[in-house]
CSV table of C-alpha atoms in Angstrom, one decimal:
chain,number,residue,atom,x,y,z
A,1,UNK,CA,156.4,45.8,41.7
A,2,UNK,CA,157.5,42.5,42.3
A,3,UNK,CA,154.2,41.0,41.0
A,4,UNK,CA,154.3,43.1,37.9
A,5,UNK,CA,157.9,41.8,37.3
A,6,UNK,CA,156.8,38.2,37.8
A,7,UNK,CA,154.0,38.9,35.4
A,8,UNK,CA,156.3,39.9,32.7
A,9,UNK,CA,158.7,37.2,33.0
A,10,UNK,CA,156.8,34.1,33.7
A,11,UNK,CA,157.0,31.2,31.5
A,12,UNK,CA,153.9,29.0,31.4
A,13,UNK,CA,155.9,26.2,29.9
A,14,UNK,CA,158.1,26.0,32.8
A,15,UNK,CA,155.6,25.6,35.6
A,16,UNK,CA,153.1,23.3,37.2
A,17,UNK,CA,150.3,24.5,38.7
A,18,UNK,CA,147.9,23.3,41.7
A,19,UNK,CA,144.2,24.6,41.4
A,20,UNK,CA,140.9,24.3,43.6
A,21,UNK,CA,138.4,25.1,41.4
A,22,UNK,CA,139.6,28.3,39.4
A,23,UNK,CA,141.9,29.4,42.4
A,24,UNK,CA,145.6,28.7,42.1
A,25,UNK,CA,146.8,27.1,45.4
A,26,UNK,CA,150.4,26.1,44.5
A,27,UNK,CA,153.0,26.1,41.6
A,28,UNK,CA,156.2,24.6,40.8
A,29,UNK,CA,158.7,26.4,38.7
A,30,UNK,CA,161.5,24.4,36.9
A,31,UNK,CA,164.5,25.2,34.7
A,32,UNK,CA,165.6,23.6,31.4
A,33,UNK,CA,168.5,24.5,28.9
A,34,UNK,CA,165.6,26.2,27.1
A,35,UNK,CA,164.7,28.6,29.9
A,36,UNK,CA,163.2,28.8,33.3
A,37,UNK,CA,160.1,29.7,35.1
A,38,UNK,CA,161.1,33.1,35.9
A,39,UNK,CA,163.6,34.0,33.1
A,40,UNK,CA,164.0,37.8,33.1
A,41,UNK,CA,166.7,40.0,31.9
A,42,UNK,CA,168.1,43.5,32.4
A,43,UNK,CA,165.5,45.0,30.1
A,44,UNK,CA,162.7,43.2,32.0
A,45,UNK,CA,163.9,44.2,35.5
A,46,UNK,CA,164.6,47.8,34.3
A,47,UNK,CA,161.0,48.5,32.9
A,48,UNK,CA,159.8,47.7,36.3
A,49,UNK,CA,162.4,48.9,38.7
A,50,UNK,CA,164.3,51.6,36.6
A,51,UNK,CA,168.1,51.7,36.2
A,52,UNK,CA,169.3,51.8,39.7
A,53,UNK,CA,166.6,49.3,41.3
A,54,UNK,CA,167.4,47.0,38.4
A,55,UNK,CA,171.2,47.1,39.0
A,56,UNK,CA,171.1,46.1,42.7
A,57,UNK,CA,168.4,43.6,42.3
A,58,UNK,CA,170.3,41.8,39.4
A,59,UNK,CA,173.3,41.9,41.4
A,60,UNK,CA,171.6,40.0,44.3
A,61,UNK,CA,169.7,37.7,42.2
A,62,UNK,CA,173.0,36.7,40.5
A,63,UNK,CA,174.3,35.9,43.7
A,64,UNK,CA,171.7,33.2,44.1
A,65,UNK,CA,171.0,32.0,40.7
A,66,UNK,CA,171.8,28.4,39.9
A,67,UNK,CA,173.2,27.1,36.7
A,68,UNK,CA,171.3,24.7,34.4
A,69,UNK,CA,171.9,21.2,35.6
A,70,UNK,CA,172.1,19.1,32.4
A,71,UNK,CA,172.3,15.9,34.5
A,72,UNK,CA,169.1,16.5,36.8
A,73,UNK,CA,165.8,18.2,36.2
A,74,UNK,CA,166.0,21.6,38.1
A,75,UNK,CA,163.4,22.7,40.2
A,76,UNK,CA,163.3,26.5,40.2
A,77,UNK,CA,160.7,27.0,43.1
A,78,UNK,CA,157.7,25.3,44.6
A,79,UNK,CA,155.1,27.5,46.6
A,80,UNK,CA,151.8,26.2,48.3
A,81,UNK,CA,149.4,29.3,49.5
A,82,UNK,CA,149.4,29.7,53.3
A,83,UNK,CA,145.6,28.5,53.6
A,84,UNK,CA,146.4,25.4,51.5
A,85,UNK,CA,149.5,23.9,53.2
A,86,UNK,CA,149.2,20.8,55.1
A,87,UNK,CA,146.8,19.4,52.6
A,88,UNK,CA,149.2,17.3,50.5
A,89,UNK,CA,149.5,20.0,47.7
A,90,UNK,CA,153.3,20.3,47.9
A,91,UNK,CA,153.5,16.6,47.5
A,92,UNK,CA,151.6,16.4,44.8
A,93,UNK,CA,153.4,19.2,42.9
A,94,UNK,CA,156.8,17.1,43.7
A,95,UNK,CA,155.2,14.0,42.3
A,96,UNK,CA,154.2,16.1,38.9
A,97,UNK,CA,157.6,17.4,38.8
A,98,UNK,CA,159.1,13.9,38.9
A,99,UNK,CA,156.6,12.8,36.1
A,100,UNK,CA,157.8,15.9,34.0
A,101,UNK,CA,161.7,14.9,34.7
A,102,UNK,CA,160.9,11.3,33.7
A,103,UNK,CA,158.9,12.3,30.4
A,104,UNK,CA,161.9,14.6,29.8
A,105,UNK,CA,164.5,11.9,30.3
A,106,UNK,CA,166.2,12.9,33.2
A,107,UNK,CA,167.3,10.3,36.0
A,108,UNK,CA,167.1,12.6,39.0
A,109,UNK,CA,165.7,16.2,40.3
A,110,UNK,CA,167.2,18.9,42.5
A,111,UNK,CA,166.3,21.6,44.2
A,112,UNK,CA,167.6,24.1,46.9
A,113,UNK,CA,165.9,24.9,50.2
A,114,UNK,CA,166.9,27.8,52.4
A,115,UNK,CA,167.6,27.1,56.2
A,116,UNK,CA,164.6,29.0,57.6
A,117,UNK,CA,162.1,26.7,55.7
A,118,UNK,CA,162.2,23.8,58.0
A,119,UNK,CA,158.8,22.5,57.0
A,120,UNK,CA,159.7,22.4,53.2
A,121,UNK,CA,162.9,20.5,53.9
A,122,UNK,CA,161.2,18.2,55.9
A,123,UNK,CA,158.5,17.4,53.3
A,124,UNK,CA,161.5,17.2,50.7
A,125,UNK,CA,163.4,14.4,53.1
A,126,UNK,CA,160.1,12.6,53.5
A,127,UNK,CA,159.7,12.0,49.8
A,128,UNK,CA,163.2,10.7,49.2
A,129,UNK,CA,165.4,13.9,48.7
A,130,UNK,CA,168.8,14.0,50.0
A,131,UNK,CA,171.3,16.6,50.8
A,132,UNK,CA,174.4,16.9,48.6
A,133,UNK,CA,175.8,20.3,49.2
A,134,UNK,CA,175.3,23.0,51.8
A,135,UNK,CA,176.2,26.8,51.1
A,136,UNK,CA,176.6,29.6,53.5
A,137,UNK,CA,175.5,33.1,52.3
A,138,UNK,CA,178.0,34.9,54.5
A,139,UNK,CA,177.3,38.7,54.6
A,140,UNK,CA,174.6,38.3,51.9
A,141,UNK,CA,172.5,36.9,54.8
A,142,UNK,CA,171.4,40.4,55.8
A,143,UNK,CA,170.2,41.0,52.4
A,144,UNK,CA,168.1,37.7,51.7
A,145,UNK,CA,167.0,36.9,55.5
A,146,UNK,CA,168.4,33.4,55.4
A,147,UNK,CA,172.0,32.1,56.3
A,148,UNK,CA,172.2,29.1,54.0
A,149,UNK,CA,170.9,26.6,51.5
A,150,UNK,CA,171.0,23.0,51.1
A,151,UNK,CA,171.1,21.4,47.6
A,152,UNK,CA,169.0,18.2,47.4
A,153,UNK,CA,168.6,15.6,44.9
A,154,UNK,CA,166.2,12.7,44.5
A,155,UNK,CA,166.5,10.0,41.9
A,156,UNK,CA,163.4,9.7,39.9
A,157,UNK,CA,163.3,5.7,40.4
A,158,UNK,CA,163.2,6.4,44.1
A,159,UNK,CA,160.7,8.9,43.6
A,160,UNK,CA,158.3,6.4,41.8
A,161,UNK,CA,158.7,3.9,44.9
A,162,UNK,CA,157.9,6.5,47.6
A,163,UNK,CA,155.0,7.9,45.6
A,164,UNK,CA,153.6,4.5,44.8
A,165,UNK,CA,152.7,2.9,41.2
């Protein structure tokens, strides 16, 4: 059902994809004032999960939702297929996000990374992100399977220095 929901709410104008031939190997979604990569609403959620399923899912998602950041380009999520990790795809997606942010006139990009995703956090630090905030989930950690999330930012100018010309 989660895949059906994502299929219903994904916006192709708010995602960058990495392909190997005709196979999707990674993607990076972003959020702007005009929408987000996965921008569903009550009706979308209810259509897939029913009234009760939608209620508790929306409540949990509401606890995690980040506001649109008008000062920084907001990364909504980055993922790379297991078989393709460690091949530079995540780094390439970050560089493409920096290019998109620069094209849209943003001076910096922002993302959140959960405490259990050590590999991703290491990559973000390697390419110039710095932590500006750390949020604990408290009791919600039992529902989500992680305890905290770090908000990280990177200036677009420093991104170009790290990535090269």
